[in-house]
């Protein structure tokens, strides 16, 4: 199990700054891949036979993309903006859909009762509501309040863990790292990158999966996954001299799909090989993809529409899709459906997830953020 992470979309940048529509589009492509990964995960017996095997690496890609765009959007604003202003902007951008995601998770919770999650049937409504309300604040829950049985810090909507670390990354940037010289930032990236590479190559599972539980080992994984890519993205923005790359959206999209869909490497006998692959993806390939995407330009109207649409729904899709996946997983658990038997329902779940994300975007997220900006963002 893994959850993707989404942050600032470039469409919310200052009107005076040009946008990076390709980066918006790439975030959308990765979001779609994550939904597909989670649906296939319902039929996997382990990480070895998972289809779209490395889909969980999308969260690391999003952290890196976030660091790049945060630097682009805010590095030159600090003369006119306080830390409080920055935090307020980030809360307005992210928190409304956090609330909606937890609400949807609460509404669908009891439909997920199955032998996969026996705790659900034993959970009183008052406790579920309490977990939902706490989840809306993103305060992580201890294991004693796990009402599902997967040790998630947000049992109603697991992807909340990555937003928790996203907020931590934003706070670290605002209160200190933004002041780092490029040399100091490069040193931070070197140290955290070395730590990430060491962990993933030597990890018990041969991968970087984890971060969603409030336990010492999972917190370590969460910080390992967040620190390098986020601040590597910031360093990439500061040092990268953008070029001109033709067909960047196509090549970058294909690269993301290939990286996330590649079958498991090395098998259970050579776990380190898969870990090495993931370290290379996060440390080398993902920065290159973000650089290529930022250096590209979309000239066709169709391409612009695709990037705008996928970028716009990527965050709502992330924060609302997993309760639907929980339902699909519960159905698979009850019926023992094979992949071929479940395929039509997988497609249906995917379509519902996209429709739900779009509805949330237009009917709730955009109006709510507009109201919040008018009221609190002077």
Coordinates of C-alpha atoms in Angstrom, one line a residue:
X1 CA 0.0 0.0 0.0
X2 CA 1.1 3.5 -0.8
X3 CA -0.3 6.9 -1.3
X4 CA 0.6 9.6 -3.5
X5 CA 1.3 13.2 -2.5
X6 CA 0.2 16.4 -4.2
X7 CA 1.0 20.0 -3.5
X8 CA 1.0 23.3 -5.2
X9 CA -0.4 23.3 -8.7
X10 CA 1.3 25.8 -11.0
X11 CA -2.1 27.2 -12.0
X12 CA -2.2 28.9 -8.6
X13 CA 1.0 30.9 -9.0
X14 CA 1.1 34.6 -9.2
X15 CA -0.4 36.0 -12.5
X16 CA 3.0 37.7 -13.1
X17 CA 4.8 34.4 -13.3
X18 CA 4.5 32.0 -16.3
X19 CA 3.1 28.6 -15.5
X20 CA 4.6 25.2 -16.1
X21 CA 1.6 23.4 -17.8
X22 CA 3.7 20.3 -18.5
X23 CA 4.5 19.9 -14.8
X24 CA 0.7 20.1 -14.1
X25 CA 0.1 17.5 -16.7
X26 CA 2.8 15.2 -15.4
X27 CA 1.3 15.4 -11.9
X28 CA -2.0 14.3 -13.5
X29 CA -0.3 11.4 -15.4
X30 CA 1.3 10.2 -12.1
X31 CA -2.0 10.6 -10.3
X32 CA -3.7 8.3 -12.8
X33 CA -0.9 5.8 -12.5
X34 CA -1.4 5.7 -8.7
X35 CA -5.1 5.0 -9.0
X36 CA -4.3 2.2 -11.4
X37 CA -1.6 0.9 -9.1
X38 CA -3.9 0.8 -6.1
X39 CA -6.6 -1.0 -8.0
X40 CA -4.2 -3.7 -9.2
X41 CA -2.9 -3.9 -5.6
X42 CA -6.2 -5.5 -4.6
X43 CA -5.2 -8.6 -6.6
X44 CA -1.5 -8.8 -5.6
X45 CA -0.2 -11.4 -3.1
X46 CA 3.0 -9.4 -2.5
X47 CA 5.2 -6.7 -4.0
X48 CA 6.7 -9.3 -6.2
X49 CA 3.7 -9.9 -8.3
X50 CA 2.1 -6.4 -8.2
X51 CA 1.1 -5.0 -11.6
X52 CA 2.3 -1.4 -12.1
X53 CA 4.8 -2.6 -9.7
X54 CA 6.6 0.6 -8.7
X55 CA 3.5 2.8 -8.5
X56 CA 4.3 3.8 -5.0
X57 CA 7.3 5.8 -6.3
X58 CA 4.8 8.4 -7.5
X59 CA 4.8 9.8 -3.9
X60 CA 8.5 10.5 -4.2
X61 CA 8.1 12.1 -7.6
X62 CA 5.4 14.4 -6.1
X63 CA 7.6 15.4 -3.3
X64 CA 10.3 16.4 -5.8
X65 CA 7.9 18.2 -8.0
X66 CA 6.5 20.0 -5.0
X67 CA 10.0 21.3 -3.9
X68 CA 10.6 22.6 -7.4
X69 CA 7.3 24.4 -7.7
X70 CA 7.4 25.8 -4.1
X71 CA 10.8 27.3 -4.9
X72 CA 9.6 28.8 -8.1
X73 CA 6.4 30.2 -6.5
X74 CA 7.9 31.5 -3.2
X75 CA 11.7 31.9 -3.2
X76 CA 11.5 35.5 -4.4
X77 CA 8.5 36.5 -2.3
X78 CA 10.0 36.6 1.2
X79 CA 10.7 40.3 1.2
X80 CA 6.9 40.8 1.1
X81 CA 5.6 37.7 2.7
X82 CA 5.8 36.3 6.3
X83 CA 6.0 32.7 7.4
X84 CA 2.4 33.1 8.5
X85 CA 1.3 34.3 5.1
X86 CA 3.0 31.3 3.5
X87 CA 1.4 28.8 5.8
X88 CA -1.9 30.4 5.3
X89 CA -1.5 30.1 1.5
X90 CA -0.6 26.4 1.8
X91 CA -3.5 25.7 4.1
X92 CA -6.0 27.3 1.7
X93 CA -4.5 25.3 -1.1
X94 CA -4.5 21.9 0.5
X95 CA -6.8 21.7 3.5
X96 CA -10.3 22.0 1.9
X97 CA -9.7 18.7 0.0
X98 CA -8.2 17.1 3.1
X99 CA -11.5 17.7 4.8
X100 CA -13.5 16.4 1.9
X101 CA -11.3 13.3 1.5
X102 CA -11.8 12.4 5.2
X103 CA -15.6 13.0 4.8
X104 CA -15.8 10.7 1.9
X105 CA -13.7 8.1 3.8
X106 CA -16.2 8.3 6.7
X107 CA -19.2 8.0 4.4
X108 CA -17.8 4.8 2.7
X109 CA -16.2 3.3 5.8
X110 CA -18.8 0.8 6.7
X111 CA -19.2 -0.4 3.1
X112 CA -15.7 -1.7 3.4
X113 CA -16.4 -4.3 6.1
X114 CA -14.9 -7.6 5.1
X115 CA -12.5 -10.3 6.4
X116 CA -9.7 -8.1 5.1
X117 CA -10.6 -5.5 7.8
X118 CA -12.6 -7.2 10.6
X119 CA -12.1 -4.1 12.8
X120 CA -14.6 -2.1 10.7
X121 CA -17.7 -4.1 11.8
X122 CA -16.7 -3.7 15.5
X123 CA -16.1 0.1 15.3
X124 CA -18.9 2.2 16.8
X125 CA -20.1 5.2 14.8
X126 CA -18.9 7.7 17.5
X127 CA -15.4 6.4 17.2
X128 CA -15.4 6.6 13.4
X129 CA -16.7 10.2 13.5
X130 CA -14.0 11.0 16.0
X131 CA -11.3 9.6 13.8
X132 CA -12.8 11.4 10.8
X133 CA -12.8 14.8 12.6
X134 CA -9.2 14.3 13.8
X135 CA -8.3 13.2 10.2
X136 CA -9.6 16.5 8.9
X137 CA -6.9 18.3 10.9
X138 CA -4.2 15.9 9.6
X139 CA -3.1 15.2 13.2
X140 CA -1.7 11.7 12.9
X141 CA -3.4 9.0 14.9
X142 CA -1.6 6.5 17.2
X143 CA -2.0 2.8 16.6
X144 CA -4.5 2.6 19.5
X145 CA -7.0 4.6 17.4
X146 CA -6.6 2.5 14.2
X147 CA -10.1 1.4 13.3
X148 CA -9.2 -0.4 10.1
X149 CA -6.2 -2.6 11.1
X150 CA -3.6 -1.4 8.6
X151 CA -1.8 0.8 11.2
X152 CA -2.5 3.9 9.1
X153 CA -2.2 7.3 10.8
X154 CA -5.4 8.2 8.9
X155 CA -7.5 5.0 8.7
X156 CA -10.4 6.6 6.8
X157 CA -8.2 7.9 4.0
X158 CA -4.7 6.6 4.0
X159 CA -3.2 9.2 1.6
X160 CA -3.4 11.7 4.4
X161 CA 0.1 10.5 5.6
X162 CA 1.8 12.1 2.6
X163 CA 0.1 15.4 3.2
X164 CA 1.3 15.3 6.8
X165 CA 4.9 15.1 5.6
X166 CA 4.1 17.7 2.9
X167 CA 3.2 20.1 5.6
X168 CA 6.3 19.3 7.5
X169 CA 8.4 19.9 4.4
X170 CA 6.6 23.3 3.8
X171 CA 7.3 24.3 7.4
X172 CA 11.0 23.3 7.2
X173 CA 11.3 25.4 4.0
X174 CA 9.5 28.4 5.5
X175 CA 11.2 28.6 8.8
X176 CA 14.8 27.8 7.8
X177 CA 15.7 26.1 4.5
X178 CA 14.6 28.9 2.4
X179 CA 17.4 30.9 3.9
X180 CA 20.1 28.3 3.0
X181 CA 22.7 29.2 0.5
X182 CA 22.9 27.0 -2.6
X183 CA 26.0 25.4 -1.1
X184 CA 24.2 24.6 2.2
X185 CA 21.1 23.3 0.3
X186 CA 23.3 21.1 -1.8
X187 CA 24.9 19.7 1.3
X188 CA 21.5 18.9 2.8
X189 CA 20.5 17.2 -0.5
X190 CA 23.7 15.2 -0.6
X191 CA 23.3 14.0 3.0
X192 CA 19.6 13.2 2.7
X193 CA 20.1 11.5 -0.7
X194 CA 22.9 9.3 0.7
X195 CA 20.6 8.4 3.5
X196 CA 17.7 7.6 1.1
X197 CA 20.0 5.4 -1.1
X198 CA 21.4 3.5 1.9
X199 CA 17.9 2.9 3.3
X200 CA 16.3 1.7 0.1
X201 CA 19.2 -0.6 -0.9
X202 CA 19.4 -2.2 2.5
X203 CA 15.7 -2.1 3.4
X204 CA 14.0 -5.4 4.6
X205 CA 11.6 -5.3 1.6
X206 CA 14.0 -4.1 -1.0
X207 CA 11.9 -1.0 -1.6
X208 CA 11.0 2.4 -0.2
X209 CA 7.4 1.5 0.6
X210 CA 6.1 3.0 3.9
X211 CA 5.7 6.1 5.9
X212 CA 2.0 6.0 6.8
X213 CA 2.1 4.7 10.4
X214 CA 2.9 6.6 13.6
X215 CA 5.7 4.2 14.6
X216 CA 9.4 4.9 14.9
X217 CA 10.4 2.8 11.8
X218 CA 7.6 4.2 9.7
X219 CA 8.3 7.8 10.7
X220 CA 11.9 7.2 9.7
X221 CA 10.7 6.0 6.3
X222 CA 8.4 9.0 6.0
X223 CA 11.2 11.5 6.6
X224 CA 13.6 9.6 4.4
X225 CA 11.1 9.8 1.5
X226 CA 10.3 13.4 2.0
X227 CA 13.5 15.2 2.8
X228 CA 15.7 14.3 -0.2
X229 CA 13.1 14.7 -3.1
X230 CA 11.5 17.9 -1.7
X231 CA 14.8 19.7 -1.2
X232 CA 16.3 18.2 -4.3
X233 CA 13.4 19.8 -6.2
X234 CA 14.1 23.1 -4.5
X235 CA 17.8 22.8 -5.4
X236 CA 16.9 21.9 -9.0
X237 CA 14.8 25.0 -9.3
X238 CA 17.6 27.2 -8.0
X239 CA 20.4 25.7 -10.1
X240 CA 18.7 24.5 -13.2
X241 CA 19.0 26.5 -16.3
X242 CA 16.0 25.5 -18.4
X243 CA 16.5 24.7 -22.0
X244 CA 14.1 24.0 -24.9
X245 CA 13.0 20.4 -25.2
X246 CA 10.6 19.3 -28.0
X247 CA 7.7 17.0 -27.2
X248 CA 8.7 17.2 -23.5
X249 CA 5.2 16.2 -22.2
X250 CA 5.0 13.1 -24.3
X251 CA 8.5 11.9 -23.4
X252 CA 8.2 12.8 -19.7
X253 CA 4.8 11.1 -19.5
X254 CA 6.1 7.9 -21.1
X255 CA 9.1 8.0 -18.8
X256 CA 6.9 8.2 -15.7
X257 CA 4.6 5.4 -16.9
X258 CA 7.6 3.2 -17.7
X259 CA 9.3 3.8 -14.4
X260 CA 6.1 3.1 -12.4
X261 CA 5.0 0.2 -14.4
X262 CA 8.3 -1.7 -14.6
X263 CA 8.1 -5.2 -13.1
X264 CA 9.8 -6.0 -9.8
X265 CA 13.6 -6.3 -10.2
X266 CA 15.8 -9.0 -8.6
X267 CA 13.1 -11.1 -7.1
X268 CA 13.0 -12.2 -3.5
X269 CA 16.6 -13.5 -3.7
X270 CA 18.2 -10.1 -4.6
X271 CA 16.1 -7.5 -2.9
X272 CA 18.9 -4.9 -3.1
X273 CA 18.7 -4.8 -6.9
X274 CA 15.1 -3.5 -6.7
X275 CA 16.2 -1.0 -4.0
X276 CA 19.1 0.2 -6.2
X277 CA 16.6 0.7 -9.1
X278 CA 14.3 2.8 -6.9
X279 CA 17.2 4.9 -5.6
X280 CA 18.3 5.6 -9.1
X281 CA 14.8 6.6 -10.1
X282 CA 14.4 9.0 -7.2
X283 CA 17.8 10.5 -7.2
X284 CA 18.5 10.7 -11.0
X285 CA 15.5 10.0 -13.2
X286 CA 12.9 12.0 -11.3
X287 CA 14.9 15.3 -11.3
X288 CA 15.6 14.8 -15.0
X289 CA 11.9 14.4 -15.7
X290 CA 11.0 17.5 -13.8
X291 CA 13.8 19.4 -15.6
X292 CA 12.6 18.2 -19.0
X293 CA 9.1 19.0 -18.2
X294 CA 9.9 22.5 -17.0
X295 CA 12.0 23.0 -20.1
X296 CA 9.3 22.0 -22.5
X297 CA 6.5 23.9 -24.2
X298 CA 3.1 22.8 -25.4
X299 CA 2.0 24.3 -28.6
X300 CA -1.1 22.2 -29.5
X301 CA -4.5 23.1 -28.0
X302 CA -5.2 19.5 -27.3
X303 CA -2.0 19.1 -25.3
X304 CA -2.8 22.3 -23.4
X305 CA -6.3 21.0 -22.5
X306 CA -5.0 17.6 -21.4
X307 CA -2.4 19.2 -19.1
X308 CA -4.8 21.7 -17.7
X309 CA -7.5 19.0 -17.0
X310 CA -5.2 16.3 -15.6
X311 CA -3.3 18.9 -13.5
X312 CA -6.5 20.3 -12.1
X313 CA -8.0 17.0 -11.0
X314 CA -4.8 15.4 -9.8
X315 CA -5.0 16.6 -6.2
X316 CA -8.8 15.9 -5.8
X317 CA -8.2 12.5 -7.5
X318 CA -5.4 11.7 -5.0
X319 CA -7.3 12.7 -1.9
X320 CA -10.7 11.1 -2.8
X321 CA -9.8 7.9 -4.7
X322 CA -8.6 5.7 -1.9
X323 CA -11.9 5.3 -0.1
X324 CA -13.2 3.9 -3.4
X325 CA -10.2 1.6 -3.6
X326 CA -10.9 0.4 -0.1
X327 CA -14.4 -0.6 -1.3
X328 CA -13.0 -2.4 -4.3
X329 CA -10.5 -4.2 -2.1
X330 CA -13.3 -5.3 0.3
X331 CA -15.4 -6.6 -2.7
X332 CA -12.4 -8.6 -3.9
X333 CA -11.9 -10.0 -0.4
X334 CA -15.5 -11.1 -0.1
X335 CA -15.9 -12.6 -3.6
X336 CA -12.4 -13.9 -4.1
X337 CA -12.6 -12.3 -7.6
X338 CA -9.7 -12.9 -10.0
X339 CA -8.1 -10.1 -11.9
X340 CA -10.1 -10.9 -15.0
X341 CA -13.3 -11.1 -13.1
X342 CA -12.6 -7.8 -11.4
X343 CA -11.5 -6.0 -14.5
X344 CA -14.9 -4.4 -15.3
X345 CA -15.3 -3.3 -11.7
X346 CA -11.8 -1.9 -11.7
X347 CA -12.7 0.2 -14.7
X348 CA -15.9 1.3 -13.1
X349 CA -14.1 2.3 -9.9
X350 CA -11.5 4.3 -11.9
X351 CA -14.2 6.2 -13.8
X352 CA -16.1 6.9 -10.6
X353 CA -12.9 8.2 -9.0
X354 CA -12.3 10.6 -11.9
X355 CA -15.9 11.8 -11.9
X356 CA -15.9 12.3 -8.2
X357 CA -12.6 14.2 -8.3
X358 CA -13.9 16.5 -11.0
X359 CA -17.1 17.1 -9.1
X360 CA -15.2 17.9 -5.9
X361 CA -12.9 20.3 -7.8
X362 CA -15.7 22.3 -9.4
X363 CA -18.4 22.1 -6.8
X364 CA -16.4 22.3 -3.6
X365 CA -12.6 22.8 -3.9
X366 CA -12.4 25.8 -6.2
X367 CA -15.3 27.7 -4.7
X368 CA -14.0 27.0 -1.2
X369 CA -10.5 28.2 -2.0
X370 CA -11.9 31.3 -3.7
X371 CA -13.9 32.2 -0.6
X372 CA -11.0 31.5 1.8
X373 CA -8.6 33.6 -0.3
X374 CA -11.1 36.5 -0.2
X375 CA -11.6 36.2 3.5
X376 CA -8.1 35.4 4.8
X377 CA -5.5 36.1 2.1
X378 CA -5.3 39.9 2.0

